[in-house]
DNA sequence: GGGGGGATTCGG
DNA sequence: CGAATCCCCCCG
């Protein structure tokens, strides 16, 4: 993980819980814009009641069961898209939800898609916000982030991994998922102004 | 064929 | 705090 540049299939082929904290400070490149991942959540497939894959493969979640390094995009609440990085070997449904980015480039493009007048820290401070900012929608479900053939890539620009990574409960899970709502599978750069939510002061 | 619920966001 | 606003999935 020390190298700079394109990531490998093998990097993503591990478990989501292992990959999720390592996504911090990698750069997600979208259409005319890019942002550094500062918040991400691991989802554990059939072992995780909060995962879309908990009850097996369906048409909606099929990408999660596919090969690693692809983007799983889902549509929710009738208006929003959210993006996950698919992890694990093909056939194993693991994913990491990208929850917030620190804008790196193309802020004008982000603003034109998100709406003018927004502060920099409002552009990508949420899973649906960052999809809108980067121009990601349902058509991007399945996009290969390693080859970048769909115009979306995840790269290592050499920025060192953050120190003192925050680890805490995932966001937005209903009580019906039970104990899974308590798993400390949310990772974030402590104190980053672009987070979807503030991290508690004493990070873990 | 129908109904319940959603890994969210924004405004009042 | 609740509406917006669709689609997917499961059950009958």
PDB file of N, CA and C in Angstrom, chain A residues 38-126:
ATOM      1  N   UNK A  38     -12.474  10.391   3.365  1.00  0.00           N
ATOM      2  CA  UNK A  38     -12.204  10.693   4.774  1.00  0.00           C
ATOM      3  C   UNK A  38     -13.143   9.940   5.712  1.00  0.00           C
ATOM      4  N   UNK A  39     -14.096   9.204   5.135  1.00  0.00           N
ATOM      5  CA  UNK A  39     -15.037   8.441   5.955  1.00  0.00           C
ATOM      6  C   UNK A  39     -15.546   7.252   5.150  1.00  0.00           C
ATOM      7  N   UNK A  40     -15.588   6.063   5.774  1.00  0.00           N
ATOM      8  CA  UNK A  40     -16.028   4.858   5.077  1.00  0.00           C
ATOM      9  C   UNK A  40     -16.557   3.844   6.075  1.00  0.00           C
ATOM     10  N   UNK A  41     -17.484   3.013   5.617  1.00  0.00           N
ATOM     11  CA  UNK A  41     -18.073   1.992   6.491  1.00  0.00           C
ATOM     12  C   UNK A  41     -17.985   0.616   5.843  1.00  0.00           C
ATOM     13  N   UNK A  42     -17.588  -0.386   6.632  1.00  0.00           N
ATOM     14  CA  UNK A  42     -17.517  -1.756   6.138  1.00  0.00           C
ATOM     15  C   UNK A  42     -18.875  -2.439   6.271  1.00  0.00           C
ATOM     16  N   UNK A  43     -19.215  -3.248   5.258  1.00  0.00           N
ATOM     17  CA  UNK A  43     -20.428  -4.075   5.296  1.00  0.00           C
ATOM     18  C   UNK A  43     -20.048  -5.523   5.031  1.00  0.00           C
ATOM     19  N   UNK A  44     -20.646  -6.419   5.818  1.00  0.00           N
ATOM     20  CA  UNK A  44     -20.151  -7.797   5.875  1.00  0.00           C
ATOM     21  C   UNK A  44     -21.034  -8.872   5.277  1.00  0.00           C
ATOM     22  N   UNK A  45     -21.775  -8.532   4.239  1.00  0.00           N
ATOM     23  CA  UNK A  45     -22.512  -9.567   3.503  1.00  0.00           C
ATOM     24  C   UNK A  45     -23.452 -10.395   4.355  1.00  0.00           C
ATOM     25  N   UNK A  46     -23.421 -11.693   4.160  1.00  0.00           N
ATOM     26  CA  UNK A  46     -24.370 -12.581   4.842  1.00  0.00           C
ATOM     27  C   UNK A  46     -24.130 -12.645   6.342  1.00  0.00           C
ATOM     28  N   UNK A  47     -22.985 -12.128   6.801  1.00  0.00           N
ATOM     29  CA  UNK A  47     -22.688 -12.134   8.235  1.00  0.00           C
ATOM     30  C   UNK A  47     -23.178 -10.865   8.919  1.00  0.00           C
ATOM     31  N   UNK A  48     -23.733  -9.951   8.154  1.00  0.00           N
ATOM     32  CA  UNK A  48     -24.026  -8.598   8.652  1.00  0.00           C
ATOM     33  C   UNK A  48     -25.477  -8.235   8.332  1.00  0.00           C
ATOM     34  N   UNK A  49     -26.308  -8.179   9.364  1.00  0.00           N
ATOM     35  CA  UNK A  49     -27.740  -7.919   9.154  1.00  0.00           C
ATOM     36  C   UNK A  49     -28.002  -6.561   8.527  1.00  0.00           C
ATOM     37  N   UNK A  50     -27.019  -5.678   8.565  1.00  0.00           N
ATOM     38  CA  UNK A  50     -27.202  -4.342   7.989  1.00  0.00           C
ATOM     39  C   UNK A  50     -26.805  -4.290   6.513  1.00  0.00           C
ATOM     40  N   UNK A  51     -26.273  -5.379   6.003  1.00  0.00           N
ATOM     41  CA  UNK A  51     -25.828  -5.397   4.606  1.00  0.00           C
ATOM     42  C   UNK A  51     -26.976  -5.715   3.663  1.00  0.00           C
ATOM     43  N   UNK A  52     -26.960  -5.104   2.510  1.00  0.00           N
ATOM     44  CA  UNK A  52     -27.959  -5.422   1.490  1.00  0.00           C
ATOM     45  C   UNK A  52     -27.840  -6.875   1.049  1.00  0.00           C
ATOM     46  N   UNK A  53     -26.711  -7.485   1.320  1.00  0.00           N
ATOM     47  CA  UNK A  53     -26.472  -8.868   0.879  1.00  0.00           C
ATOM     48  C   UNK A  53     -26.808  -9.884   1.972  1.00  0.00           C
ATOM     49  N   UNK A  54     -27.354  -9.420   3.075  1.00  0.00           N
ATOM     50  CA  UNK A  54     -27.600 -10.294   4.226  1.00  0.00           C
ATOM     51  C   UNK A  54     -28.480 -11.482   3.858  1.00  0.00           C
ATOM     52  N   UNK A  55     -29.467 -11.258   3.012  1.00  0.00           N
ATOM     53  CA  UNK A  55     -30.390 -12.331   2.649  1.00  0.00           C
ATOM     54  C   UNK A  55     -30.116 -12.900   1.264  1.00  0.00           C
ATOM     55  N   UNK A  56     -28.873 -12.824   0.883  1.00  0.00           N
ATOM     56  CA  UNK A  56     -28.501 -13.454  -0.382  1.00  0.00           C
ATOM     57  C   UNK A  56     -28.523 -12.516  -1.571  1.00  0.00           C
ATOM     58  N   UNK A  57     -28.180 -13.074  -2.713  1.00  0.00           N
ATOM     59  CA  UNK A  57     -28.051 -12.272  -3.924  1.00  0.00           C
ATOM     60  C   UNK A  57     -29.410 -11.966  -4.542  1.00  0.00           C
ATOM     61  N   UNK A  58     -29.584 -10.713  -4.939  1.00  0.00           N
ATOM     62  CA  UNK A  58     -30.782 -10.277  -5.665  1.00  0.00           C
ATOM     63  C   UNK A  58     -30.310  -9.454  -6.859  1.00  0.00           C
ATOM     64  N   UNK A  59     -31.235  -9.009  -7.647  1.00  0.00           N
ATOM     65  CA  UNK A  59     -30.870  -8.215  -8.808  1.00  0.00           C
ATOM     66  C   UNK A  59     -30.183  -6.927  -8.380  1.00  0.00           C
ATOM     67  N   UNK A  60     -30.713  -6.335  -7.301  1.00  0.00           N
ATOM     68  CA  UNK A  60     -30.163  -5.065  -6.844  1.00  0.00           C
ATOM     69  C   UNK A  60     -28.725  -5.187  -6.368  1.00  0.00           C
ATOM     70  N   UNK A  61     -28.405  -6.217  -5.586  1.00  0.00           N
ATOM     71  CA  UNK A  61     -27.084  -6.279  -4.949  1.00  0.00           C
ATOM     72  C   UNK A  61     -26.081  -7.163  -5.696  1.00  0.00           C
ATOM     73  N   UNK A  62     -26.408  -7.574  -6.889  1.00  0.00           N
ATOM     74  CA  UNK A  62     -25.579  -8.545  -7.617  1.00  0.00           C
ATOM     75  C   UNK A  62     -24.119  -8.105  -7.741  1.00  0.00           C
ATOM     76  N   UNK A  63     -23.889  -6.813  -7.887  1.00  0.00           N
ATOM     77  CA  UNK A  63     -22.509  -6.336  -8.056  1.00  0.00           C
ATOM     78  C   UNK A  63     -21.640  -6.680  -6.849  1.00  0.00           C
ATOM     79  N   UNK A  64     -22.257  -6.684  -5.670  1.00  0.00           N
ATOM     80  CA  UNK A  64     -21.504  -7.005  -4.460  1.00  0.00           C
ATOM     81  C   UNK A  64     -20.984  -8.432  -4.467  1.00  0.00           C
ATOM     82  N   UNK A  65     -21.685  -9.307  -5.191  1.00  0.00           N
ATOM     83  CA  UNK A  65     -21.258 -10.705  -5.269  1.00  0.00           C
ATOM     84  C   UNK A  65     -20.244 -10.926  -6.387  1.00  0.00           C
ATOM     85  N   UNK A  66     -19.984  -9.899  -7.148  1.00  0.00           N
ATOM     86  CA  UNK A  66     -19.050 -10.009  -8.264  1.00  0.00           C
ATOM     87  C   UNK A  66     -17.608  -9.817  -7.817  1.00  0.00           C
ATOM     88  N   UNK A  67     -16.711  -9.616  -8.773  1.00  0.00           N
ATOM     89  CA  UNK A  67     -15.286  -9.475  -8.471  1.00  0.00           C
ATOM     90  C   UNK A  67     -14.981  -8.173  -7.721  1.00  0.00           C
ATOM     91  N   UNK A  68     -13.869  -8.164  -6.972  1.00  0.00           N
ATOM     92  CA  UNK A  68     -13.498  -6.984  -6.176  1.00  0.00           C
ATOM     93  C   UNK A  68     -13.020  -5.823  -7.040  1.00  0.00           C
ATOM     94  N   UNK A  69     -13.053  -4.637  -6.434  1.00  0.00           N
ATOM     95  CA  UNK A  69     -12.543  -3.462  -7.123  1.00  0.00           C
ATOM     96  C   UNK A  69     -13.565  -2.768  -8.005  1.00  0.00           C
ATOM     97  N   UNK A  70     -14.811  -3.252  -7.957  1.00  0.00           N
ATOM     98  CA  UNK A  70     -15.870  -2.607  -8.716  1.00  0.00           C
ATOM     99  C   UNK A  70     -16.719  -1.739  -7.780  1.00  0.00           C
ATOM    100  N   UNK A  71     -17.552  -0.896  -8.380  1.00  0.00           N
ATOM    101  CA  UNK A  71     -18.392   0.010  -7.605  1.00  0.00           C
ATOM    102  C   UNK A  71     -19.820  -0.534  -7.526  1.00  0.00           C
ATOM    103  N   UNK A  72     -20.318  -0.692  -6.313  1.00  0.00           N
ATOM    104  CA  UNK A  72     -21.721  -1.069  -6.117  1.00  0.00           C
ATOM    105  C   UNK A  72     -22.504   0.202  -5.809  1.00  0.00           C
ATOM    106  N   UNK A  73     -23.376   0.592  -6.727  1.00  0.00           N
ATOM    107  CA  UNK A  73     -24.177   1.809  -6.558  1.00  0.00           C
ATOM    108  C   UNK A  73     -25.640   1.419  -6.361  1.00  0.00           C
ATOM    109  N   UNK A  74     -26.250   1.940  -5.330  1.00  0.00           N
ATOM    110  CA  UNK A  74     -27.673   1.666  -5.125  1.00  0.00           C
ATOM    111  C   UNK A  74     -28.447   2.974  -4.988  1.00  0.00           C
ATOM    112  N   UNK A  75     -29.734   2.863  -5.266  1.00  0.00           N
ATOM    113  CA  UNK A  75     -30.655   4.006  -5.268  1.00  0.00           C
ATOM    114  C   UNK A  75     -31.556   3.903  -4.031  1.00  0.00           C
ATOM    115  N   UNK A  76     -31.753   4.995  -3.321  1.00  0.00           N
ATOM    116  CA  UNK A  76     -32.554   4.903  -2.101  1.00  0.00           C
ATOM    117  C   UNK A  76     -33.363   6.165  -1.852  1.00  0.00           C
ATOM    118  N   UNK A  77     -34.399   6.022  -1.061  1.00  0.00           N
ATOM    119  CA  UNK A  77     -35.276   7.129  -0.687  1.00  0.00           C
ATOM    120  C   UNK A  77     -35.840   7.869  -1.897  1.00  0.00           C
ATOM    121  N   UNK A  78     -35.939   7.154  -2.999  1.00  0.00           N
ATOM    122  CA  UNK A  78     -36.572   7.728  -4.169  1.00  0.00           C
ATOM    123  C   UNK A  78     -35.804   8.822  -4.861  1.00  0.00           C
ATOM    124  N   UNK A  79     -34.601   9.143  -4.379  1.00  0.00           N
ATOM    125  CA  UNK A  79     -33.879  10.256  -4.991  1.00  0.00           C
ATOM    126  C   UNK A  79     -32.365  10.224  -4.847  1.00  0.00           C
ATOM    127  N   UNK A  80     -31.840   9.351  -4.026  1.00  0.00           N
ATOM    128  CA  UNK A  80     -30.402   9.396  -3.758  1.00  0.00           C
ATOM    129  C   UNK A  80     -29.668   8.146  -4.221  1.00  0.00           C
ATOM    130  N   UNK A  81     -28.404   8.345  -4.600  1.00  0.00           N
ATOM    131  CA  UNK A  81     -27.522   7.223  -4.908  1.00  0.00           C
ATOM    132  C   UNK A  81     -26.406   7.174  -3.879  1.00  0.00           C
ATOM    133  N   UNK A  82     -25.964   5.949  -3.556  1.00  0.00           N
ATOM    134  CA  UNK A  82     -24.818   5.767  -2.672  1.00  0.00           C
ATOM    135  C   UNK A  82     -23.861   4.778  -3.325  1.00  0.00           C
ATOM    136  N   UNK A  83     -22.563   4.931  -3.042  1.00  0.00           N
ATOM    137  CA  UNK A  83     -21.538   4.136  -3.727  1.00  0.00           C
ATOM    138  C   UNK A  83     -20.696   3.333  -2.746  1.00  0.00           C
ATOM    139  N   UNK A  84     -20.480   2.079  -3.093  1.00  0.00           N
ATOM    140  CA  UNK A  84     -19.649   1.171  -2.304  1.00  0.00           C
ATOM    141  C   UNK A  84     -18.516   0.624  -3.146  1.00  0.00           C
ATOM    142  N   UNK A  85     -17.377   0.370  -2.490  1.00  0.00           N
ATOM    143  CA  UNK A  85     -16.279  -0.341  -3.127  1.00  0.00           C
ATOM    144  C   UNK A  85     -16.437  -1.828  -2.807  1.00  0.00           C
ATOM    145  N   UNK A  86     -16.533  -2.648  -3.830  1.00  0.00           N
ATOM    146  CA  UNK A  86     -16.722  -4.084  -3.628  1.00  0.00           C
ATOM    147  C   UNK A  86     -15.399  -4.733  -3.215  1.00  0.00           C
ATOM    148  N   UNK A  87     -15.455  -5.518  -2.133  1.00  0.00           N
ATOM    149  CA  UNK A  87     -14.273  -6.207  -1.625  1.00  0.00           C
ATOM    150  C   UNK A  87     -14.491  -7.714  -1.642  1.00  0.00           C
ATOM    151  N   UNK A  88     -13.446  -8.457  -1.311  1.00  0.00           N
ATOM    152  CA  UNK A  88     -13.547  -9.915  -1.236  1.00  0.00           C
ATOM    153  C   UNK A  88     -13.489 -10.572  -2.605  1.00  0.00           C
ATOM    154  N   UNK A  89     -13.225 -11.856  -2.588  1.00  0.00           N
ATOM    155  CA  UNK A  89     -13.176 -12.604  -3.842  1.00  0.00           C
ATOM    156  C   UNK A  89     -14.560 -12.671  -4.472  1.00  0.00           C
ATOM    157  N   UNK A  90     -14.606 -12.930  -5.759  1.00  0.00           N
ATOM    158  CA  UNK A  90     -15.887 -13.087  -6.447  1.00  0.00           C
ATOM    159  C   UNK A  90     -16.703 -14.164  -5.744  1.00  0.00           C
ATOM    160  N   UNK A  91     -17.983 -13.890  -5.560  1.00  0.00           N
ATOM    161  CA  UNK A  91     -18.849 -14.827  -4.858  1.00  0.00           C
ATOM    162  C   UNK A  91     -19.028 -14.481  -3.394  1.00  0.00           C
ATOM    163  N   UNK A  92     -18.130 -13.631  -2.869  1.00  0.00           N
ATOM    164  CA  UNK A  92     -18.209 -13.192  -1.480  1.00  0.00           C
ATOM    165  C   UNK A  92     -18.686 -11.742  -1.455  1.00  0.00           C
ATOM    166  N   UNK A  93     -19.807 -11.491  -0.772  1.00  0.00           N
ATOM    167  CA  UNK A  93     -20.405 -10.157  -0.796  1.00  0.00           C
ATOM    168  C   UNK A  93     -19.867  -9.277   0.330  1.00  0.00           C
ATOM    169  N   UNK A  94     -18.816  -8.564   0.029  1.00  0.00           N
ATOM    170  CA  UNK A  94     -18.257  -7.602   0.986  1.00  0.00           C
ATOM    171  C   UNK A  94     -18.192  -6.251   0.294  1.00  0.00           C
ATOM    172  N   UNK A  95     -18.407  -5.168   1.053  1.00  0.00           N
ATOM    173  CA  UNK A  95     -18.365  -3.845   0.436  1.00  0.00           C
ATOM    174  C   UNK A  95     -18.039  -2.782   1.473  1.00  0.00           C
ATOM    175  N   UNK A  96     -17.558  -1.655   0.983  1.00  0.00           N
ATOM    176  CA  UNK A  96     -17.277  -0.511   1.840  1.00  0.00           C
ATOM    177  C   UNK A  96     -18.021   0.699   1.288  1.00  0.00           C
ATOM    178  N   UNK A  97     -18.928   1.241   2.088  1.00  0.00           N
ATOM    179  CA  UNK A  97     -19.682   2.438   1.700  1.00  0.00           C
ATOM    180  C   UNK A  97     -18.801   3.662   1.860  1.00  0.00           C
ATOM    181  N   UNK A  98     -18.667   4.441   0.791  1.00  0.00           N
ATOM    182  CA  UNK A  98     -17.903   5.685   0.862  1.00  0.00           C
ATOM    183  C   UNK A  98     -18.842   6.771   1.375  1.00  0.00           C
ATOM    184  N   UNK A  99     -18.549   7.320   2.552  1.00  0.00           N
ATOM    185  CA  UNK A  99     -19.483   8.233   3.207  1.00  0.00           C
ATOM    186  C   UNK A  99     -19.108   9.715   3.120  1.00  0.00           C
ATOM    187  N   UNK A 100     -17.841  10.017   2.863  1.00  0.00           N
ATOM    188  CA  UNK A 100     -17.470  11.430   2.754  1.00  0.00           C
ATOM    189  C   UNK A 100     -16.119  11.583   2.067  1.00  0.00           C
ATOM    190  N   UNK A 101     -16.004  12.680   1.333  1.00  0.00           N
ATOM    191  CA  UNK A 101     -14.759  13.009   0.643  1.00  0.00           C
ATOM    192  C   UNK A 101     -14.330  14.424   1.007  1.00  0.00           C
ATOM    193  N   UNK A 102     -13.035  14.638   1.017  1.00  0.00           N
ATOM    194  CA  UNK A 102     -12.493  15.991   1.042  1.00  0.00           C
ATOM    195  C   UNK A 102     -12.243  16.369  -0.410  1.00  0.00           C
ATOM    196  N   UNK A 103     -12.932  17.376  -0.926  1.00  0.00           N
ATOM    197  CA  UNK A 103     -12.764  17.752  -2.329  1.00  0.00           C
ATOM    198  C   UNK A 103     -11.296  18.051  -2.650  1.00  0.00           C
ATOM    199  N   UNK A 104     -10.826  17.499  -3.774  1.00  0.00           N
ATOM    200  CA  UNK A 104      -9.437  17.692  -4.184  1.00  0.00           C
ATOM    201  C   UNK A 104      -9.347  18.539  -5.442  1.00  0.00           C
ATOM    202  N   UNK A 105     -10.204  18.231  -6.418  1.00  0.00           N
ATOM    203  CA  UNK A 105     -10.178  18.993  -7.668  1.00  0.00           C
ATOM    204  C   UNK A 105     -11.561  18.999  -8.302  1.00  0.00           C
ATOM    205  N   UNK A 106     -11.764  19.928  -9.224  1.00  0.00           N
ATOM    206  CA  UNK A 106     -13.047  20.006  -9.920  1.00  0.00           C
ATOM    207  C   UNK A 106     -14.170  20.511  -9.040  1.00  0.00           C
ATOM    208  N   UNK A 107     -13.851  21.407  -8.127  1.00  0.00           N
ATOM    209  CA  UNK A 107     -14.891  21.913  -7.231  1.00  0.00           C
ATOM    210  C   UNK A 107     -15.986  22.666  -7.979  1.00  0.00           C
ATOM    211  N   UNK A 108     -15.605  23.254  -9.097  1.00  0.00           N
ATOM    212  CA  UNK A 108     -16.613  23.939  -9.908  1.00  0.00           C
ATOM    213  C   UNK A 108     -17.595  22.938 -10.514  1.00  0.00           C
ATOM    214  N   UNK A 109     -17.072  21.808 -10.970  1.00  0.00           N
ATOM    215  CA  UNK A 109     -17.934  20.754 -11.516  1.00  0.00           C
ATOM    216  C   UNK A 109     -18.833  20.186 -10.417  1.00  0.00           C
ATOM    217  N   UNK A 110     -18.268  19.993  -9.246  1.00  0.00           N
ATOM    218  CA  UNK A 110     -19.070  19.517  -8.108  1.00  0.00           C
ATOM    219  C   UNK A 110     -20.202  20.486  -7.812  1.00  0.00           C
ATOM    220  N   UNK A 111     -19.864  21.751  -7.785  1.00  0.00           N
ATOM    221  CA  UNK A 111     -20.850  22.776  -7.441  1.00  0.00           C
ATOM    222  C   UNK A 111     -21.953  22.862  -8.498  1.00  0.00           C
ATOM    223  N   UNK A 112     -21.587  22.645  -9.744  1.00  0.00           N
ATOM    224  CA  UNK A 112     -22.601  22.728 -10.797  1.00  0.00           C
ATOM    225  C   UNK A 112     -23.584  21.566 -10.680  1.00  0.00           C
ATOM    226  N   UNK A 113     -23.115  20.426 -10.159  1.00  0.00           N
ATOM    227  CA  UNK A 113     -24.021  19.284  -9.991  1.00  0.00           C
ATOM    228  C   UNK A 113     -24.762  19.326  -8.664  1.00  0.00           C
ATOM    229  N   UNK A 114     -24.122  19.865  -7.630  1.00  0.00           N
ATOM    230  CA  UNK A 114     -24.710  19.892  -6.299  1.00  0.00           C
ATOM    231  C   UNK A 114     -25.602  21.108  -6.084  1.00  0.00           C
ATOM    232  N   UNK A 115     -25.307  22.162  -6.800  1.00  0.00           N
ATOM    233  CA  UNK A 115     -26.017  23.409  -6.569  1.00  0.00           C
ATOM    234  C   UNK A 115     -25.049  24.470  -6.107  1.00  0.00           C
ATOM    235  N   UNK A 116     -25.174  25.663  -6.667  1.00  0.00           N
ATOM    236  CA  UNK A 116     -24.225  26.724  -6.360  1.00  0.00           C
ATOM    237  C   UNK A 116     -24.360  27.216  -4.931  1.00  0.00           C
ATOM    238  N   UNK A 117     -23.376  27.992  -4.516  1.00  0.00           N
ATOM    239  CA  UNK A 117     -23.459  28.618  -3.210  1.00  0.00           C
ATOM    240  C   UNK A 117     -23.099  27.726  -2.040  1.00  0.00           C
ATOM    241  N   UNK A 118     -22.741  26.481  -2.326  1.00  0.00           N
ATOM    242  CA  UNK A 118     -22.393  25.580  -1.236  1.00  0.00           C
ATOM    243  C   UNK A 118     -20.932  25.757  -0.829  1.00  0.00           C
ATOM    244  N   UNK A 119     -20.692  25.686   0.468  1.00  0.00           N
ATOM    245  CA  UNK A 119     -19.320  25.716   0.959  1.00  0.00           C
ATOM    246  C   UNK A 119     -18.591  24.455   0.508  1.00  0.00           C
ATOM    247  N   UNK A 120     -17.270  24.528   0.439  1.00  0.00           N
ATOM    248  CA  UNK A 120     -16.478  23.371   0.018  1.00  0.00           C
ATOM    249  C   UNK A 120     -16.826  22.133   0.849  1.00  0.00           C
ATOM    250  N   UNK A 121     -17.004  22.334   2.131  1.00  0.00           N
ATOM    251  CA  UNK A 121     -17.245  21.203   3.030  1.00  0.00           C
ATOM    252  C   UNK A 121     -18.668  20.662   2.946  1.00  0.00           C
ATOM    253  N   UNK A 122     -19.508  21.290   2.134  1.00  0.00           N
ATOM    254  CA  UNK A 122     -20.873  20.791   1.942  1.00  0.00           C
ATOM    255  C   UNK A 122     -20.987  19.964   0.658  1.00  0.00           C
ATOM    256  N   UNK A 123     -19.938  19.939  -0.125  1.00  0.00           N
ATOM    257  CA  UNK A 123     -20.030  19.309  -1.443  1.00  0.00           C
ATOM    258  C   UNK A 123     -20.079  17.786  -1.370  1.00  0.00           C
ATOM    259  N   UNK A 124     -19.274  17.207  -0.497  1.00  0.00           N
ATOM    260  CA  UNK A 124     -19.119  15.734  -0.468  1.00  0.00           C
ATOM    261  C   UNK A 124     -19.263  15.163   0.934  1.00  0.00           C
ATOM    262  N   UNK A 125     -19.960  15.855   1.829  1.00  0.00           N
ATOM    263  CA  UNK A 125     -20.036  15.444   3.232  1.00  0.00           C
ATOM    264  C   UNK A 125     -21.213  14.518   3.504  1.00  0.00           C
ATOM    265  N   UNK A 126     -21.329  13.480   2.684  1.00  0.00           N
ATOM    266  CA  UNK A 126     -22.381  12.484   2.864  1.00  0.00           C
ATOM    267  C   UNK A 126     -22.358  11.532   1.688  1.00  0.00           C
TER     268      UNK A 126
END
